[in-house]
PDB file of C-alpha atoms in Angstrom:
ATOM      1  CA  MET U   1      17.102 -11.839 -35.051  1.00 57.00           C
ATOM      2  CA  PRO U   2      17.325 -15.123 -33.655  1.00 80.00           C
ATOM      3  CA  PHE U   3      18.242 -18.549 -34.748  1.00 84.00           C
ATOM      4  CA  CYS U   4      16.498 -22.196 -34.969  1.00 86.00           C
ATOM      5  CA  THR U   5      17.413 -23.545 -32.111  1.00 83.00           C
ATOM      6  CA  ASN U   6      18.192 -27.157 -34.648  1.00 87.00           C
ATOM      7  CA  CYS U   7      19.169 -25.796 -37.605  1.00 89.00           C
ATOM      8  CA  GLY U   8      20.832 -22.720 -37.234  1.00 85.00           C
ATOM      9  CA  THR U   9      18.529 -21.331 -39.679  1.00 87.00           C
ATOM     10  CA  ARG U  10      17.999 -17.367 -38.915  1.00 88.00           C
ATOM     11  CA  VAL U  11      13.983 -17.092 -37.720  1.00 87.00           C
ATOM     12  CA  ASP U  12      12.004 -14.079 -37.154  1.00 84.00           C
ATOM     13  CA  ASP U  13      11.305 -12.851 -33.805  1.00 79.00           C
ATOM     14  CA  ASN U  14       7.925 -14.310 -33.377  1.00 79.00           C
ATOM     15  CA  ALA U  15       7.777 -17.742 -35.048  1.00 83.00           C
ATOM     16  CA  SER U  16       6.799 -20.280 -33.836  1.00 84.00           C
ATOM     17  CA  PHE U  17       8.504 -22.989 -36.133  1.00 87.00           C
ATOM     18  CA  CYS U  18      11.589 -23.061 -38.477  1.00 88.00           C
ATOM     19  CA  THR U  19      11.051 -22.096 -42.070  1.00 88.00           C
ATOM     20  CA  HIS U  20      14.244 -24.375 -42.989  1.00 89.00           C
ATOM     21  CA  CYS U  21      13.490 -27.572 -40.613  1.00 91.00           C
ATOM     22  CA  GLY U  22       9.806 -27.082 -39.297  1.00 89.00           C
ATOM     23  CA  ALA U  23      11.554 -27.414 -35.617  1.00 88.00           C
ATOM     24  CA  ALA U  24      10.169 -25.895 -32.828  1.00 88.00           C
ATOM     25  CA  GLN U  25      10.900 -22.604 -31.649  1.00 85.00           C
ATOM     26  CA  PRO U  26      11.130 -21.411 -27.692  1.00 84.00           C
ATOM     27  CA  ARG U  27       9.038 -18.910 -27.041  1.00 75.00           C
ATOM     28  CA  THR U  28      10.682 -15.870 -26.204  1.00 63.00           C
ATOM     29  CA  SER U  29       9.480 -14.180 -23.182  1.00 57.00           C
ATOM     30  CA  SER U  30       9.243 -10.486 -21.934  1.00 54.00           C
ATOM     31  CA  GLN U  31      12.170  -9.455 -20.390  1.00 52.00           C
ATOM     32  CA  PHE U  32      10.568  -6.951 -17.993  1.00 57.00           C
ATOM     33  CA  THR U  33       7.260  -8.411 -16.088  1.00 65.00           C
ATOM     34  CA  ASP U  34       4.884  -6.457 -13.708  1.00 73.00           C
ATOM     35  CA  PHE U  35       6.086  -6.772 -10.305  1.00 77.00           C
ATOM     36  CA  LEU U  36       2.412  -6.433  -8.922  1.00 82.00           C
ATOM     37  CA  ASP U  37       1.597  -9.785 -11.209  1.00 82.00           C
ATOM     38  CA  THR U  38       2.609 -11.915  -8.443  1.00 85.00           C
ATOM     39  CA  ILE U  39       0.704  -9.870  -6.050  1.00 90.00           C
ATOM     40  CA  SER U  40      -2.879 -11.691  -4.789  1.00 91.00           C
ATOM     41  CA  ASN U  41      -5.796  -9.071  -3.798  1.00 92.00           C
ATOM     42  CA  ARG U  42      -5.517 -10.132  -0.108  1.00 94.00           C
ATOM     43  CA  THR U  43      -1.828  -9.644  -0.073  1.00 94.00           C
ATOM     44  CA  ALA U  44      -2.839  -6.004  -1.760  1.00 94.00           C
ATOM     45  CA  SER U  45      -5.214  -5.219   0.860  1.00 94.00           C
ATOM     46  CA  VAL U  46      -2.994  -5.853   4.246  1.00 94.00           C
ATOM     47  CA  LEU U  47      -0.605  -3.884   2.241  1.00 94.00           C
ATOM     48  CA  CYS U  48      -2.683  -1.178   2.296  1.00 94.00           C
ATOM     49  CA  TYR U  49      -3.193  -1.270   5.980  1.00 94.00           C
ATOM     50  CA  ILE U  50      -0.080  -0.896   7.051  1.00 92.00           C
ATOM     51  CA  PRO U  51      -0.169   2.060   9.502  1.00 88.00           C
ATOM     52  CA  VAL U  52       1.353   5.873   8.246  1.00 84.00           C
ATOM     53  CA  PHE U  53       3.025   3.480   5.743  1.00 91.00           C
ATOM     54  CA  GLY U  54       0.168   2.135   3.958  1.00 90.00           C
ATOM     55  CA  VAL U  55      -0.309   5.048   1.815  1.00 93.00           C
ATOM     56  CA  ILE U  56       2.488   3.992  -0.612  1.00 94.00           C
ATOM     57  CA  PRO U  57       1.424   0.407  -1.542  1.00 94.00           C
ATOM     58  CA  ALA U  58      -2.465   2.304  -1.612  1.00 94.00           C
ATOM     59  CA  ILE U  59      -1.513   4.723  -4.492  1.00 94.00           C
ATOM     60  CA  VAL U  60       0.167   2.272  -6.666  1.00 93.00           C
ATOM     61  CA  PHE U  61      -2.178  -0.105  -6.510  1.00 93.00           C
ATOM     62  CA  LEU U  62      -5.323   2.441  -7.421  1.00 93.00           C
ATOM     63  CA  ALA U  63      -2.556   3.372  -9.866  1.00 92.00           C
ATOM     64  CA  SER U  64      -1.580  -0.204 -11.655  1.00 91.00           C
ATOM     65  CA  HIS U  65      -3.583  -1.572 -14.293  1.00 88.00           C
ATOM     66  CA  LYS U  66      -3.994  -4.846 -12.504  1.00 89.00           C
ATOM     67  CA  PHE U  67      -6.285  -4.157 -10.099  1.00 91.00           C
ATOM     68  CA  ARG U  68      -7.942  -1.080 -12.580  1.00 89.00           C
ATOM     69  CA  HIS U  69     -11.246  -3.109 -11.860  1.00 89.00           C
ATOM     70  CA  ASN U  70     -10.879  -5.046  -8.578  1.00 91.00           C
ATOM     71  CA  MET U  71     -13.238  -3.443  -6.556  1.00 93.00           C
ATOM     72  CA  TRP U  72     -12.015  -5.301  -3.268  1.00 93.00           C
ATOM     73  CA  VAL U  73      -8.336  -3.929  -3.864  1.00 94.00           C
ATOM     74  CA  ARG U  74      -9.167  -0.674  -4.745  1.00 95.00           C
ATOM     75  CA  PHE U  75     -12.009  -0.190  -1.578  1.00 96.00           C
ATOM     76  CA  ASP U  76      -9.453  -1.283   0.223  1.00 95.00           C
ATOM     77  CA  ALA U  77      -6.886   1.118  -1.181  1.00 95.00           C
ATOM     78  CA  PHE U  78      -9.440   3.981  -0.323  1.00 96.00           C
ATOM     79  CA  GLN U  79     -10.524   3.305   2.999  1.00 95.00           C
ATOM     80  CA  ALA U  80      -6.561   3.190   3.671  1.00 95.00           C
ATOM     81  CA  LEU U  81      -6.372   6.629   1.771  1.00 95.00           C
ATOM     82  CA  TYR U  82      -8.697   8.381   3.792  1.00 95.00           C
ATOM     83  CA  LEU U  83      -7.836   6.600   7.180  1.00 93.00           C
ATOM     84  CA  PHE U  84      -4.491   8.383   6.388  1.00 93.00           C
ATOM     85  CA  VAL U  85      -5.776  11.833   5.845  1.00 92.00           C
ATOM     86  CA  ALA U  86      -7.583  11.389   9.014  1.00 89.00           C
ATOM     87  CA  TRP U  87      -4.825  10.781  10.570  1.00 89.00           C
ATOM     88  CA  LEU U  88      -2.893  13.673   9.495  1.00 88.00           C
ATOM     89  CA  ILE U  89      -6.009  16.266   9.770  1.00 85.00           C
ATOM     90  CA  LEU U  90      -6.145  15.060  13.666  1.00 83.00           C
ATOM     91  CA  SER U  91      -1.849  14.888  14.138  1.00 82.00           C
ATOM     92  CA  SER U  92      -2.191  18.322  12.795  1.00 82.00           C
ATOM     93  CA  ALA U  93      -5.382  19.966  14.138  1.00 78.00           C
ATOM     94  CA  VAL U  94      -6.284  18.349  17.477  1.00 71.00           C
ATOM     95  CA  PRO U  95      -3.534  19.781  19.300  1.00 71.00           C
ATOM     96  CA  THR U  96      -4.318  23.117  18.153  1.00 73.00           C
ATOM     97  CA  LEU U  97      -7.437  22.179  19.341  1.00 71.00           C
ATOM     98  CA  ILE U  98      -6.906  21.037  22.549  1.00 65.00           C
ATOM     99  CA  SER U  99      -3.658  23.207  23.624  1.00 67.00           C
ATOM    100  CA  GLY U 100      -6.217  25.835  25.301  1.00 65.00           C
ATOM    101  CA  LEU U 101      -7.657  22.934  27.532  1.00 62.00           C
ATOM    102  CA  PRO U 102      -7.179  23.607  31.210  1.00 65.00           C
ATOM    103  CA  GLY U 103      -5.569  21.322  33.169  1.00 59.00           C
ATOM    104  CA  TRP U 104      -2.409  19.294  33.573  1.00 58.00           C
ATOM    105  CA  GLY U 105      -1.367  16.927  30.914  1.00 66.00           C
ATOM    106  CA  VAL U 106      -4.846  16.912  29.712  1.00 66.00           C
ATOM    107  CA  GLU U 107      -4.266  17.569  26.103  1.00 67.00           C
ATOM    108  CA  HIS U 108      -1.762  15.002  26.517  1.00 72.00           C
ATOM    109  CA  ILE U 109      -3.659  12.080  27.682  1.00 78.00           C
ATOM    110  CA  LEU U 110      -6.320  13.611  25.401  1.00 76.00           C
ATOM    111  CA  PHE U 111      -4.178  13.586  22.260  1.00 79.00           C
ATOM    112  CA  GLY U 112      -2.377  10.044  23.008  1.00 82.00           C
ATOM    113  CA  LEU U 113      -5.737   8.399  23.442  1.00 87.00           C
ATOM    114  CA  ILE U 114      -7.149   9.634  19.633  1.00 83.00           C
ATOM    115  CA  LYS U 115      -3.667   8.593  17.848  1.00 85.00           C
ATOM    116  CA  LEU U 116      -3.914   5.443  19.876  1.00 90.00           C
ATOM    117  CA  ALA U 117      -7.391   4.963  18.428  1.00 91.00           C
ATOM    118  CA  VAL U 118      -6.685   5.635  15.153  1.00 90.00           C
ATOM    119  CA  LEU U 119      -3.815   3.054  15.404  1.00 90.00           C
ATOM    120  CA  LEU U 120      -6.226   0.492  16.377  1.00 93.00           C
ATOM    121  CA  CYS U 121      -8.336   0.934  13.677  1.00 93.00           C
ATOM    122  CA  TRP U 122      -5.456   0.151  11.184  1.00 92.00           C
ATOM    123  CA  ILE U 123      -4.178  -2.674  13.138  1.00 94.00           C
ATOM    124  CA  TYR U 124      -7.946  -3.924  13.539  1.00 96.00           C
ATOM    125  CA  LEU U 125      -8.403  -3.344   9.203  1.00 95.00           C
ATOM    126  CA  LEU U 126      -5.276  -4.930   8.744  1.00 94.00           C
ATOM    127  CA  VAL U 127      -5.989  -8.138  10.202  1.00 95.00           C
ATOM    128  CA  LYS U 128      -9.552  -8.145   8.885  1.00 96.00           C
ATOM    129  CA  ALA U 129      -7.932  -8.095   5.220  1.00 95.00           C
ATOM    130  CA  ALA U 130      -5.419 -10.702   6.056  1.00 94.00           C
ATOM    131  CA  SER U 131      -8.563 -12.809   7.215  1.00 95.00           C
ATOM    132  CA  ASN U 132     -10.335 -12.323   3.456  1.00 93.00           C
ATOM    133  CA  GLN U 133     -12.778  -9.539   5.700  1.00 94.00           C
ATOM    134  CA  GLN U 134     -13.944  -6.353   4.593  1.00 92.00           C
ATOM    135  CA  VAL U 135     -14.656  -3.698   7.030  1.00 94.00           C
ATOM    136  CA  ARG U 136     -16.447  -0.726   6.208  1.00 94.00           C
ATOM    137  CA  LEU U 137     -15.580   2.361   8.479  1.00 93.00           C
ATOM    138  CA  PRO U 138     -18.756   4.461   9.026  1.00 92.00           C
ATOM    139  CA  ILE U 139     -17.926   7.561   7.074  1.00 93.00           C
ATOM    140  CA  LEU U 140     -14.240   6.672   5.980  1.00 93.00           C
ATOM    141  CA  GLY U 141     -15.800   3.230   4.387  1.00 93.00           C
ATOM    142  CA  ASP U 142     -19.322   5.168   2.433  1.00 94.00           C
ATOM    143  CA  LEU U 143     -16.443   8.000   1.107  1.00 94.00           C
ATOM    144  CA  ALA U 144     -13.911   4.976   0.161  1.00 94.00           C
ATOM    145  CA  ALA U 145     -16.954   2.920  -1.476  1.00 93.00           C
ATOM    146  CA  ARG U 146     -18.281   6.064  -3.403  1.00 94.00           C
ATOM    147  CA  SER U 147     -14.434   6.866  -4.374  1.00 93.00           C
ATOM    148  CA  ALA U 148     -14.055   2.768  -5.896  1.00 91.00           C
ATOM    149  CA  TYR U 149     -16.776   2.680  -7.735  1.00 89.00           C
ATOM    150  CA  GLU U 150     -16.750   6.461  -9.141  1.00 87.00           C
ATOM    151  CA  GLN U 151     -13.313   5.485 -10.647  1.00 69.00           C
ATOM    152  CA  LEU U 152     -14.778   2.731 -12.607  1.00 66.00           C
TER     153      LEU U 152
END
């Protein structure tokens, strides 16, 4: 139980004024604040598109209360997640599929080009998110839009 800042009388925790002297009491702020309160929508969208590691903020933003009804950030988070899943599928399936191709080093060059294309897509989305523009990828963007609107 706190004390009045003017006369020292005990006051309730939520009291705005002292019952003895009538002096205004300072508001007690909560000890813990949500770290997402300081993050803007633009920053959240940019963090989702950090190549490979953006999946972590994307999951955090989808689970947070602050961005629960923010369709812009939810779309970017879902699209980043789907791009990451595509990256995982390409990284595991493509080497298996192209290992049987004839020729010297063709599979390494092809696999490198596919990885480079996905990385450039991530960077393109990151730059567009930084300039407050939303880009919808052909297949992944449609899935992300559907997921963002279904989760309301």
